[in-house]
Every structure is written in structure tokens, then in C-alpha cells.
Amino acid sequence: MALPGGMAALALLGGGLLALDRAFPPDLSRLEAVGRVVVDREGRVLSALPAPGGVWRLPVGAAEVPGHLVAMLVAAEDRRFRWHFGVDPLAVMRAAAQWVRAGRVVSGGSTLSMQAARLLEPRPRTLRSKAIEALRAVQLEWRLGKQGVLGAWLTLAPMGGNLEGVRAGSLAWFGRPVERVGVAEAALLVAVPRRPEALRPDRHPEAALAARDAMLRRRGAGALPEWERLAAAAEPVPRTRRAMPGLAPHVSREVARGQAAPVVRTTLDAGLQRGLEALAAEVLRGLPARASAAVVVAELGSREVRALVAGDWLAEGRAGALDLSRAVRSPGSALKPLLYAMAFERGLAGPGTVMEDLPRRFGDWAPENYARGFSGRVTAADALRQSLNLPAVALMDALGPLRFASALKALGAVPRLPPGAPAALPLALGGVGVTLRELAGVTAAIGDGGRAGRLRVRPGPAEAAGPPASAPVLGPRAAEAVAGILVQPFPGGGPEGVGWKTGTSWGGRDAWAVGFDARHVAGVWVGRPDGTAIPGATGRGLALPVLARVFGLLPAAPRPGAVAARVAAGGPAGTVDGLRLLFPPAGAVIGEGSVVIRAAGGQRPLFFLVDGVPVASGAARREAGWTPPGPGFYRVTVLDAAGAAVSAPVRVRGPE
């Protein structure tokens, strides 16, 4: 069926326009060559990253800016924007009539769509350029729609200097996201693009003020009530350009890399990140030349990183551009908690097991303690707390280095060994390469009941780091036993209820401290990025004080039952408040067979444990029956409802 003549002509015209549009598409490269805005978990700006060439061109959509800004823009630049097709015939006729009468250009008749076309493809201000802009405006409306055209203008409008778009302008002139600008600020953002260099508020504040106030007085400017217009006019204009936000520079570049989204979200908390960066800056001022530090804080359950300092970003002498939280270094003794937890899990030892810290050879290797001395017979709990090397190597020998290396991999810390070297006993003392993020993830497993999971800086589903749940890397009972051992006061003071462990690599090249409370895991690394030693550096001396201050920045979250867990693991009991362990007494030697543990005093109910394992008590909750599984050393503990605890080491002798 043939189309009527008029419809056929329209169809032919439409087809021709479509062919021309495809043959000569508008150049949208400037709209695509934009920087990125990196925000925290609540949408607060962390960092702005410039577009190629160092231009602050940050993308923004019309729906992201306040309605009064868009209303003011349309009222000032293109009142009929909502109904024309890219070119406003009435404005063109008015401009032509003014040109004929005055003999010069009085008004250009440009629509917002034509302005967007000019911003995308700048040209000399000639009649030919105007004609091209008109055609491009129609194309932009066809391709992008009204909202897309507004977004192009809002992204590309010049704001003075190397600032483009209202997002960059808002951050530079007001220090706040464009989503939160008020009426007076919106008026300035709409006014400046008319003469961006002449109206820069940092260089020409009086001219900027006059232009802003003229925008506020413009008829129909956002349909402002008079009182709001007067209040806006009373506000001053900024006289300085603010620095672009630059929190978490390493993480910001990490998450923005390869991302097409204009706004990139992270798991970080802007307030905590700001506090951690201030703390790190203070710490760095006290470090030797060329030394640096990295700190990470994450939620224990979700493994979401809440703050991360990966080095001194602006310090070339400290290799500030390197992400030191991902640098592979030797952890020293910081992996010993995992070793002990695995040994407890497999029954190789328990917190109260007596071990020997005495000179011993393992093949051709004779390991020593850091202080060169030996402590003799100690419990496993004390050996871990004191970071003794001989007991740790003995446990590694019994456990097997391959099994330990496999557990590290399952927990997200792929062990880096020297080329061609197998997993061997030195793994117990840090003979492997890990990163700060990985070490914090391993430590999180100790504080989170043995659950594996990698730290992450992007929101989304948790990243599993181990085998399926049917084959856990570490059982909760063993993890809790080690956690209880590690909960102890910071030497120089600090928050209570925090478990921590330090590490020092060979020669003082790396100083570490990792810790956890009931909600968080944190890690600190101090060293030189080039791997050279810091004479006298230790994890306890350099990194641990920083860790204590890190936990001081966090909301208090002491581990539940920290005192009880510490005592059950062989630690000091603290004040006893009348609670007494009647039998067995400390140091008792008892025979095999059933034993009745008796206690008096304290606040009921009482709870009984042997080597951290609960023992069923009688109806009166003053005694409990226990049958030793065999000869050996044990620690008997009684706890009351107020948290007081008493413990006693005992020995069960075997058959004569």
C-alpha cells in the first residue's frame, strides 16, 4: 500500500536525516573523557580523580543535582528548553531581528542544546559555527534526550581554570558535593560559565558576586520566593579555590581503575579514613628517613575495609605512590597465632600444654629466640604470648609445613616462597612473603571463629577465601582459644579487650602488629619500601603503639568474656574478689580417674573449665566432675558471674 505524498516525503526526510546522523555523528569524546569521583560506603566523597590531561571534568547527571539548580539554569539560558527540538525558532528570529536593527550580534539565540554542542566541539564564534551547532543540537536531542543534554552541559560547562562542570565547580569553590549546594551556590555555578575567567570568584570576587546576584534577580530563576532570594543574596561568594578531595588516594585509584561508572563506591568510612590518615601523618613524622607505614582497618564479620593508609602519597622519598598494603614482605612472628590454632585443632597441644623453650636442632637448623635466651618449660599460651621461637618451630615440625602453607592459601594469603624453595620449618618464623591485607585477613580468621574471608574495598558479596563450609580451615574452638590467649593489655596503655600479636622480620626490615576486638581487625606495617633494615626496629617497639592508637580511633568493642578467655588460656586472672579454687590446688599432682573440682566464694553461677573447655557442674554450681583423658599437664579454671576467675596448673600422673 503506497503512502500518501506528505507522509512519504516525511519518511524520506526522516530517513535522510538518520543517514546524515550516522554519517556525521557528534563527537562525544569529551563527554566520555571524564574523571571519577570515589565515595565511601554512605556516598560521601573520598577523592576526585581528574580526566586525562589534568582537567577536573567530573561527570554528573541532571537527576543528581538539586532541582533549584536545573530550574535556575533553564530560566537563565533557555526558557523553552522543555518543548523545542534543540533549536528555538523564536529565539533565532529574535536574534536575527536584533542583528538587523543593531548591525551587530546582540543575542545569540543559543539553546542549552546548542551550548552543549559547542562545549563538545569548540569552534570559532562565526555564523557557520552557529549553523553547525544548530544541527549538532538536533542530533544531541535525538541521541541523548533532554536529560542527557542537560547532563552534557552540567558536566562540561567551564568553571574557571581547569575546572569543568558543576561537580568540579562545587567541590573547588564550595568544598561540598553538588548534590548539596544551596540556592546562592547554584546561582554562582550557573553564572560563572558565561565568562569563566572573568567571573572566577578567587580572582574576581566582586564580579562573581554581581553575576550571582543578577542570576538571583532574573525573572523566573527557579521560581524562588522573595525571602529565599534575599537570604541567598546575603551569602558571600568564596574567595579561594579549595583543594580537590583526596582521601584514600591508593584505594581510590585502585577501585577507579577500569571502571566506567562516573561515581565509584567503596566500603571505606570517610570519617575513620580521615582520622587514620591524620594518625599516620603524625607517625610518619617520627620515623627515620625513607621509612614508611601502612595501616588497614576492617569489619571483622564482613571483612569490609573501613579505612586504609597505604603509604605517604605525596612523599617521593618514602615511595609514596606505591601501595604498601599490597607489598609482599616477611611477617616475622605475626603468623604464629595461625600455627598455634592449627596445632590446637589437631590435638598437638592446648593452651595449658607445657612446652620446652630450650636449645634444639632441627636437622641443620638451630633456631634462636629474638633475645638469644631461652625460657625453659612454658605453657603453649605463654609461648605464644612471648613469641618464643623454639616451641613454634616444634609445633611446625609436628604439624607439617605443607599443611600450614595450604591453610595460608585457603585463608587468602598465598605463600610466596623463594624460587624453587619448598615449604619448610622457617614458615613458623616468617619465612614466607605476605601482604598487610593478607595478614589482616588471616588475623581476622582467628578473631572470627576460624571463618575464612578476604578483605575487600569494594561493596558487594563477601569474598570467600577458603574451602567450602564442610571443610573449615580452622575450627571455632581452636580459634577462640588462641583469641583468648592474645587478648591482653597494650604495653603502653590502650583500649581493653583487644587481642594482638607483633612480628619482626629478619634484620629489622619489617615491623608488624595485628589485632582484633569484637568488631574490627586492624594491621600495621612499618618499614622501608626498598627493603633495607631500620636498625633496632621491632614490631613491639614501632608497630604496636600505632596499633593501640588505631583501636583508640574505633568505637569500643571489647571481646565478650575477654578476662575469662585469657584466664582459661593460661593468662593472668586479675582481681579475684573472694572466689577460691578449693581443689585441686595449684601445682597438685593427681592420679588418673574421676576428679571433683570444688570452688567457693564469688558470684553465682560458677563455671568450670579445663584447658579452656567447659566442664559440666553439679546442681549447686560449686563443683564439677572431671575425668582426665590421660597423663599430662592441665590448667583448671573457675569463673564466676561477675567475671572473676581463678586457675591452677595441675599434673595428672600416669601408671607407676
XYZ file of C-alpha atoms in Angstrom:
656
model
C 0.000 0.000 0.000
C 1.542 3.331 -1.064
C 1.936 6.093 1.476
C 0.227 9.453 0.876
C 2.529 12.049 -0.686
C 3.028 14.071 2.504
C 3.796 11.043 4.631
C 6.157 9.696 2.026
C 8.029 12.968 1.984
C 8.307 12.975 5.752
C 9.530 9.396 5.727
C 12.096 10.272 3.087
C 13.212 13.297 5.078
C 13.453 11.248 8.267
C 15.477 8.586 6.524
C 17.800 11.184 5.101
C 18.316 12.807 8.499
C 19.016 9.433 10.062
C 21.553 8.674 7.345
C 23.246 12.037 7.892
C 23.313 11.479 11.642
C 25.026 8.151 11.173
C 27.425 9.522 8.588
C 28.353 12.571 10.678
C 27.819 11.627 14.347
C 28.543 14.195 17.048
C 31.897 13.845 18.768
C 31.134 12.770 22.338
C 34.741 12.064 23.294
C 34.976 15.000 25.727
C 31.870 13.756 27.495
C 33.443 10.330 27.784
C 36.937 11.519 28.802
C 35.988 12.353 32.362
C 37.482 11.838 35.782
C 35.959 9.770 38.546
C 34.511 10.519 41.941
C 35.219 7.895 44.615
C 32.799 7.789 47.538
C 32.608 5.926 50.830
C 30.015 3.401 51.959
C 27.475 6.188 52.660
C 28.092 8.130 49.454
C 30.419 10.735 50.990
C 33.182 11.925 48.662
C 36.613 10.467 49.370
C 38.554 11.513 46.282
C 38.134 13.149 42.911
C 40.378 11.892 40.112
C 40.996 14.200 37.131
C 40.300 13.469 33.492
C 43.227 12.835 31.124
C 45.345 15.939 30.820
C 44.734 17.030 34.405
C 41.369 18.667 33.703
C 38.850 18.464 36.524
C 35.952 17.240 34.398
C 33.721 15.153 36.633
C 30.533 13.611 35.236
C 27.127 14.474 36.629
C 23.580 13.743 35.545
C 20.626 16.099 35.682
C 18.914 13.874 38.244
C 21.905 14.152 40.609
C 21.825 17.937 41.086
C 19.265 19.873 43.161
C 16.110 20.871 41.348
C 16.679 24.560 42.034
C 19.978 24.440 40.098
C 18.338 22.965 36.990
C 15.394 25.351 37.272
C 17.754 28.326 37.537
C 19.800 27.116 34.559
C 16.763 26.690 32.330
C 15.300 30.053 33.391
C 18.580 31.829 32.678
C 19.687 30.134 29.460
C 16.761 28.506 27.673
C 13.213 29.058 28.972
C 11.631 26.997 26.203
C 14.113 24.134 26.642
C 11.408 21.639 27.507
C 9.486 21.925 24.242
C 11.926 22.762 21.395
C 13.825 20.131 19.393
C 17.318 21.531 20.010
C 16.835 24.851 18.189
C 14.402 27.502 19.430
C 12.825 29.171 16.352
C 11.525 32.088 18.405
C 14.967 32.795 19.848
C 16.569 32.546 16.402
C 14.053 35.041 14.937
C 14.571 37.415 17.853
C 18.347 37.260 17.475
C 18.104 37.862 13.736
C 15.843 40.902 14.213
C 18.207 42.365 16.825
C 21.132 41.838 14.485
C 19.340 43.665 11.643
C 18.399 46.589 13.870
C 21.731 46.973 15.650
C 24.067 45.878 12.888
C 25.798 43.524 15.285
C 25.084 40.389 17.322
C 23.028 41.345 20.379
C 21.940 37.852 21.459
C 22.972 34.558 20.006
C 19.732 32.667 20.358
C 21.637 29.633 21.608
C 19.680 26.939 23.369
C 21.144 24.745 26.078
C 21.385 22.040 23.426
C 23.429 24.335 21.179
C 25.633 25.294 24.112
C 26.201 21.602 24.853
C 27.155 21.080 21.197
C 29.660 23.944 21.422
C 31.126 22.539 24.651
C 31.565 19.162 22.978
C 33.132 20.601 19.801
C 34.502 24.121 20.420
C 34.589 26.328 17.298
C 35.233 29.984 16.469
C 32.174 32.186 17.044
C 31.007 32.563 13.425
C 27.710 32.187 11.600
C 28.967 28.949 10.086
C 29.761 27.640 13.556
C 26.270 28.656 14.693
C 24.735 26.660 11.868
C 26.801 23.588 12.738
C 25.895 23.952 16.411
C 22.226 24.067 15.495
C 22.487 20.828 13.566
C 24.507 19.198 16.313
C 21.938 20.335 18.868
C 19.218 18.472 16.992
C 21.436 15.395 16.884
C 22.149 15.594 20.610
C 18.449 15.857 21.437
C 17.763 12.893 19.186
C 20.561 10.790 20.675
C 20.644 11.854 24.327
C 17.202 13.255 25.078
C 16.544 16.292 27.251
C 18.089 14.793 30.394
C 21.184 13.713 28.502
C 21.654 17.184 27.028
C 21.346 18.714 30.492
C 23.887 16.200 31.776
C 26.321 17.165 28.999
C 26.037 20.872 29.882
C 26.349 20.195 33.616
C 29.459 18.069 33.001
C 31.255 20.332 30.503
C 30.359 23.909 31.493
C 33.586 25.868 32.152
C 34.026 26.913 35.771
C 37.325 28.781 35.541
C 40.868 27.490 35.177
C 40.978 23.734 34.636
C 37.547 23.204 36.197
C 34.716 21.879 34.068
C 31.199 21.031 35.122
C 29.140 21.791 38.181
C 30.502 18.838 40.164
C 34.092 20.038 39.867
C 32.980 23.634 40.394
C 31.071 22.781 43.545
C 33.994 20.870 45.053
C 36.528 23.561 44.152
C 34.532 26.660 45.097
C 32.415 25.389 47.989
C 34.134 22.210 49.191
C 30.949 20.174 49.012
C 29.253 17.756 46.588
C 26.994 19.380 44.013
C 24.103 17.347 45.392
C 24.165 19.596 48.479
C 24.557 23.091 47.014
C 22.150 25.780 48.158
C 20.384 28.469 46.153
C 23.210 31.039 46.291
C 25.796 28.423 45.322
C 23.642 27.152 42.464
C 23.294 30.716 41.133
C 27.086 31.115 41.056
C 27.547 27.772 39.266
C 25.061 28.866 36.595
C 26.597 32.346 36.268
C 30.321 31.543 36.030
C 30.189 29.614 32.688
C 29.027 32.793 30.896
C 32.503 34.320 31.386
C 34.501 31.700 33.255
C 37.805 33.571 33.570
C 36.302 36.981 34.241
C 33.942 35.583 36.890
C 36.329 33.315 38.769
C 35.494 34.012 42.409
C 39.088 33.511 43.563
C 40.387 36.194 41.187
C 37.376 38.447 40.615
C 35.145 38.051 43.676
C 33.254 41.328 43.138
C 32.400 40.450 39.543
C 31.378 36.955 40.629
C 29.157 38.399 43.340
C 27.459 40.773 40.886
C 26.884 37.975 38.364
C 25.459 35.692 41.016
C 23.086 38.354 42.340
C 21.948 39.168 38.805
C 21.186 35.480 38.357
C 19.126 35.504 41.562
C 17.151 38.549 40.354
C 16.433 37.033 36.954
C 12.745 36.621 36.308
C 11.660 33.026 36.797
C 15.016 31.945 38.202
C 13.868 28.775 39.814
C 10.569 30.390 40.898
C 12.241 31.469 44.125
C 10.138 33.112 46.828
C 11.327 36.585 47.713
C 12.558 35.649 51.199
C 14.719 32.849 49.782
C 16.139 35.146 47.110
C 17.062 37.763 49.719
C 18.655 35.167 52.006
C 20.716 33.798 49.121
C 21.843 37.282 48.095
C 23.131 37.892 51.637
C 25.592 34.999 51.410
C 29.216 35.783 50.471
C 30.936 34.244 47.471
C 34.050 32.107 48.024
C 37.344 33.932 47.539
C 39.668 30.930 47.385
C 39.759 27.719 45.417
C 39.728 24.631 47.591
C 41.858 21.574 47.015
C 40.012 18.678 45.464
C 39.172 15.901 47.954
C 41.978 13.376 48.134
C 41.257 10.880 50.905
C 42.415 7.283 50.434
C 44.473 8.037 47.301
C 45.743 4.488 46.846
C 42.358 2.826 47.293
C 40.648 5.455 45.138
C 42.896 4.723 42.193
C 42.595 1.002 42.778
C 38.806 0.949 42.642
C 38.511 3.501 39.819
C 40.876 1.629 37.530
C 38.935 0.279 34.571
C 35.577 1.496 35.908
C 33.143 3.173 33.526
C 30.808 4.418 36.248
C 31.262 8.136 36.998
C 30.879 7.550 40.734
C 32.746 4.590 42.227
C 31.712 3.260 45.625
C 33.968 1.743 48.262
C 33.492 0.103 51.648
C 35.500 2.824 53.404
C 34.218 5.207 56.067
C 35.227 8.795 55.272
C 35.385 9.908 58.911
C 37.538 6.983 60.012
C 39.714 7.338 56.919
C 40.338 10.987 57.722
C 41.264 10.125 61.312
C 43.545 7.287 60.252
C 45.350 9.487 57.728
C 45.924 12.129 60.405
C 47.311 9.467 62.752
C 49.553 8.050 60.016
C 50.884 11.513 59.175
C 51.846 12.009 62.816
C 53.518 8.601 62.948
C 55.456 9.253 59.748
C 56.949 12.428 61.178
C 58.619 10.337 63.878
C 60.049 7.652 61.574
C 63.611 7.512 60.231
C 64.425 8.731 56.739
C 62.876 6.752 53.891
C 60.736 4.729 56.304
C 57.018 4.481 55.767
C 53.932 2.872 57.265
C 50.730 1.211 56.130
C 47.597 0.670 58.216
C 44.343 -1.155 57.486
C 41.107 -1.412 59.491
C 38.244 -3.737 58.506
C 34.982 -5.014 59.931
C 35.588 -8.440 61.427
C 32.397 -10.074 60.194
C 32.048 -8.638 56.689
C 35.802 -8.190 56.035
C 34.926 -4.815 54.515
C 37.813 -2.373 54.789
C 36.717 0.768 56.642
C 39.990 2.706 56.385
C 43.326 2.104 54.719
C 46.546 4.112 54.582
C 48.914 2.519 52.097
C 51.827 4.946 52.409
C 52.645 8.650 52.301
C 51.103 9.581 48.947
C 52.999 12.830 48.422
C 56.398 11.701 49.735
C 58.634 10.618 46.873
C 61.426 9.750 49.301
C 59.109 7.263 51.008
C 57.920 5.722 47.706
C 54.524 7.263 48.410
C 52.954 6.224 45.116
C 53.400 2.530 45.988
C 50.538 0.725 47.706
C 52.455 -0.669 50.651
C 49.399 -2.522 51.955
C 49.921 -4.869 48.990
C 53.709 -5.087 49.203
C 54.969 -8.641 49.810
C 57.099 -8.747 52.954
C 58.194 -11.200 55.643
C 55.701 -11.279 58.554
C 58.132 -12.450 61.232
C 56.192 -13.951 64.147
C 52.841 -12.462 63.147
C 51.671 -15.802 61.695
C 52.244 -17.746 64.902
C 48.583 -17.419 66.036
C 47.504 -19.443 62.999
C 50.167 -22.056 63.707
C 49.033 -22.474 67.320
C 45.365 -22.589 66.314
C 46.087 -25.361 63.818
C 48.075 -27.255 66.454
C 45.205 -26.913 68.948
C 42.729 -28.012 66.282
C 44.662 -31.237 65.651
C 45.311 -32.035 69.291
C 49.046 -31.427 69.066
C 48.854 -29.033 72.003
C 46.455 -26.995 74.095
C 46.766 -23.613 75.799
C 47.995 -25.256 79.004
C 50.317 -27.778 77.361
C 53.828 -27.470 78.772
C 56.432 -26.951 76.053
C 60.193 -26.633 76.119
C 61.938 -23.449 75.072
C 65.440 -24.901 75.091
C 68.244 -25.150 72.517
C 67.409 -27.705 69.871
C 68.424 -28.591 66.332
C 66.031 -29.370 63.526
C 68.294 -31.050 61.008
C 70.985 -28.488 60.209
C 68.965 -25.596 61.637
C 69.287 -24.383 65.233
C 66.723 -21.580 65.655
C 67.065 -18.994 68.404
C 64.760 -16.528 70.104
C 64.933 -12.838 69.235
C 66.566 -12.069 72.594
C 69.002 -15.008 72.175
C 67.995 -16.512 75.549
C 65.653 -19.412 76.437
C 62.745 -19.634 78.880
C 62.824 -23.341 79.709
C 59.450 -25.025 80.344
C 56.452 -22.838 79.492
C 52.809 -23.360 78.598
C 51.782 -23.058 74.971
C 49.783 -19.967 75.888
C 52.814 -18.255 77.370
C 54.997 -19.375 74.472
C 52.610 -17.674 72.047
C 52.239 -14.529 74.129
C 56.036 -14.255 74.493
C 56.517 -15.171 70.818
C 59.106 -17.829 71.639
C 60.646 -19.419 68.556
C 61.637 -22.937 69.666
C 58.098 -24.005 70.679
C 56.725 -22.574 67.437
C 59.227 -24.464 65.297
C 58.479 -27.643 67.249
C 54.762 -27.211 66.519
C 55.507 -26.599 62.836
C 57.595 -29.752 62.778
C 54.695 -31.736 64.243
C 52.053 -30.068 62.064
C 53.913 -30.081 58.772
C 54.910 -27.005 56.725
C 52.878 -28.086 53.696
C 49.695 -28.224 55.762
C 50.445 -24.759 57.143
C 51.145 -23.335 53.683
C 47.875 -24.815 52.421
C 45.984 -23.179 55.271
C 47.543 -19.817 54.431
C 46.405 -20.179 50.837
C 42.915 -21.187 51.946
C 42.739 -18.062 54.108
C 43.617 -15.830 51.170
C 47.341 -15.395 51.838
C 49.052 -17.244 49.006
C 52.514 -18.013 50.442
C 55.395 -16.580 48.399
C 58.498 -18.690 48.868
C 61.966 -18.198 47.400
C 62.198 -19.586 43.851
C 62.484 -23.338 43.972
C 62.258 -23.498 47.764
C 59.723 -25.887 49.340
C 57.551 -25.089 52.321
C 59.784 -25.713 55.319
C 60.083 -25.161 59.076
C 61.140 -21.469 58.791
C 57.499 -20.751 57.899
C 56.963 -20.702 61.668
C 59.190 -17.638 61.993
C 58.060 -15.687 58.939
C 59.967 -17.449 56.173
C 57.277 -16.572 53.625
C 56.049 -13.460 51.841
C 52.613 -11.969 52.601
C 50.980 -8.550 52.347
C 49.472 -6.431 55.088
C 45.983 -7.003 53.700
C 46.541 -10.757 53.648
C 47.981 -10.819 57.152
C 44.993 -8.857 58.435
C 42.717 -11.389 56.734
C 44.477 -14.305 58.441
C 44.238 -12.487 61.767
C 40.540 -11.871 61.165
C 40.020 -15.633 60.932
C 41.463 -16.007 64.447
C 39.141 -13.315 65.787
C 36.099 -14.536 63.845
C 35.861 -18.140 64.958
C 38.096 -19.517 62.212
C 35.975 -18.229 59.326
C 37.920 -17.502 56.147
C 37.392 -14.375 54.075
C 39.495 -11.851 52.182
C 39.497 -8.164 52.981
C 37.737 -6.106 50.322
C 37.448 -2.436 49.460
C 34.521 -2.690 47.037
C 30.958 -3.291 48.223
C 29.237 -6.482 47.185
C 29.054 -10.129 48.233
C 31.756 -11.245 50.650
C 34.776 -12.833 49.013
C 35.299 -16.315 50.328
C 38.923 -17.280 50.802
C 38.931 -20.919 51.593
C 37.396 -24.355 51.117
C 33.657 -24.953 51.450
C 31.995 -24.873 54.847
C 32.067 -28.646 55.046
C 35.864 -28.482 55.310
C 36.648 -25.454 57.512
C 40.174 -24.107 57.512
C 40.102 -23.605 61.264
C 37.603 -24.732 63.860
C 35.902 -22.115 66.053
C 37.040 -23.755 69.277
C 40.718 -23.567 68.366
C 40.334 -20.035 67.020
C 38.637 -18.857 70.217
C 41.326 -20.471 72.360
C 44.044 -18.562 70.525
C 41.984 -15.368 70.559
C 41.708 -15.668 74.329
C 45.461 -16.024 74.639
C 46.074 -12.906 72.558
C 43.630 -10.664 74.440
C 45.946 -8.741 76.736
C 46.673 -5.126 77.694
C 48.709 -2.951 75.350
C 52.125 -2.336 76.960
C 51.832 1.433 76.774
C 48.118 1.571 77.519
C 45.181 1.488 75.165
C 41.678 0.071 74.698
C 40.831 -3.088 76.626
C 39.517 -6.335 75.208
C 41.805 -6.351 72.144
C 43.774 -9.382 71.019
C 47.079 -8.564 69.342
C 50.290 -10.050 68.002
C 53.503 -8.487 66.739
C 56.092 -9.604 64.229
C 59.594 -8.542 63.216
C 61.289 -9.797 60.085
C 64.960 -10.723 59.959
C 67.275 -7.746 60.382
C 64.526 -5.321 61.381
C 63.297 -4.866 57.824
C 59.613 -5.116 58.709
C 57.775 -4.286 61.934
C 54.218 -5.616 62.230
C 51.308 -5.510 64.639
C 47.898 -7.047 64.014
C 44.892 -7.188 66.308
C 41.158 -7.618 66.680
C 38.343 -6.780 69.054
C 34.728 -7.929 68.848
C 34.000 -5.917 65.695
C 37.223 -4.979 63.956
C 40.511 -6.301 62.693
C 43.469 -3.991 62.127
C 47.029 -4.288 60.948
C 50.089 -2.039 60.935
C 53.301 -2.347 58.938
C 56.336 -0.105 59.411
C 59.490 -0.371 57.342
C 61.383 0.953 54.357
C 59.768 0.361 50.953
C 63.136 -0.589 49.442
C 63.557 -3.416 51.972
C 66.581 -2.021 53.762
C 66.701 -2.503 57.511
C 65.799 0.010 60.207
C 68.351 -0.627 62.970
C 66.673 -1.701 66.189
C 63.194 -1.835 64.651
C 60.737 -4.320 66.176
C 57.045 -4.887 65.854
C 56.583 -4.286 69.564
C 58.557 -1.057 69.523
C 57.397 0.538 66.238
C 54.115 -1.009 65.114
C 52.334 -1.985 68.346
C 51.987 1.567 69.727
C 50.429 2.568 66.421
C 48.005 -0.358 66.601
C 46.911 0.712 70.087
C 46.177 4.204 68.773
C 44.282 2.759 65.812
C 41.942 0.885 68.135
C 41.605 4.100 70.100
C 40.014 5.647 66.989
C 37.384 2.897 66.800
C 34.159 2.551 68.777
C 34.894 0.450 71.848
C 34.091 -3.202 71.188
C 35.935 -5.357 73.753
C 35.688 -9.055 73.137
C 32.995 -10.701 75.294
C 34.463 -12.609 78.187
C 37.944 -11.346 77.444
C 39.106 -11.905 81.039
C 37.606 -15.381 81.173
C 39.109 -16.372 77.864
C 42.508 -15.075 78.887
C 42.474 -16.985 82.156
C 41.217 -20.138 80.503
C 44.083 -19.881 78.060
C 46.615 -19.604 80.845
C 46.832 -15.850 81.302
C 46.687 -13.757 84.482
C 43.378 -13.743 86.300
C 43.294 -10.203 87.652
C 41.401 -9.355 90.810
C 39.689 -12.316 92.391
C 37.022 -10.800 94.727
C 36.655 -13.741 97.092
C 36.441 -16.517 94.503
C 38.553 -19.518 95.570
C 39.512 -22.766 93.908
C 39.431 -25.343 96.726
C 40.519 -28.395 94.769
C 42.796 -29.145 93.090
C 45.327 -26.641 94.425
C 47.952 -25.071 92.168
C 50.755 -27.499 91.347
C 48.808 -30.548 92.508
C 49.797 -33.958 91.165
C 46.759 -36.216 90.904
C 46.200 -39.724 89.723
C 44.111 -40.895 86.817
C 40.394 -41.338 87.344
C 37.493 -39.053 88.171
C 38.309 -35.755 89.932
C 35.859 -33.430 91.692
C 36.751 -29.775 91.149
C 35.481 -27.619 94.030
C 35.258 -23.836 94.435
C 33.944 -21.334 96.992
C 33.124 -17.633 97.106
C 32.457 -15.455 94.097
C 29.129 -14.617 92.500
C 26.950 -17.490 91.323
C 26.635 -19.241 88.985
C 30.147 -20.591 88.716
C 31.625 -22.083 85.544
C 34.397 -24.659 85.381
C 36.897 -25.184 82.560
C 39.901 -27.387 81.948
C 42.303 -26.061 79.316
C 39.547 -23.716 78.205
C 36.966 -26.481 77.702
C 33.778 -26.205 79.831
C 33.165 -28.959 82.364
C 29.613 -29.786 83.479
C 28.971 -28.605 87.030
C 26.718 -30.006 89.714
C 23.312 -28.668 90.666
C 24.796 -26.333 93.279
C 27.254 -24.923 90.741
C 30.015 -25.181 93.332
C 31.713 -28.282 91.983
C 32.216 -30.204 88.770
C 33.264 -33.714 87.883
C 36.196 -34.151 85.502
C 37.859 -37.255 84.124
C 41.342 -36.508 82.718
C 41.785 -38.012 79.249
C 45.299 -39.119 80.138
C 48.561 -38.154 81.824
C 49.907 -34.657 81.265
C 49.687 -31.047 82.358
C 46.330 -29.250 82.587
C 45.018 -25.889 83.717
C 41.860 -25.900 85.836
C 39.829 -22.678 85.917
C 36.729 -21.472 87.741
C 34.819 -18.345 86.682
C 32.006 -16.523 88.436
C 29.135 -14.477 87.008
C 30.956 -11.194 87.660
C 33.932 -12.205 85.525
C 36.316 -13.069 88.372
C 38.485 -16.081 87.665
C 40.978 -18.360 89.401
C 43.092 -21.015 87.732
C 45.657 -23.573 88.786
C 48.092 -25.739 86.824
C 47.953 -29.435 87.736
C 49.629 -32.610 86.567
C 47.966 -35.957 86.058
C 50.470 -38.750 86.569
C 50.384 -41.946 84.617
C 50.593 -45.517 85.911
C 53.563 -46.227 88.212
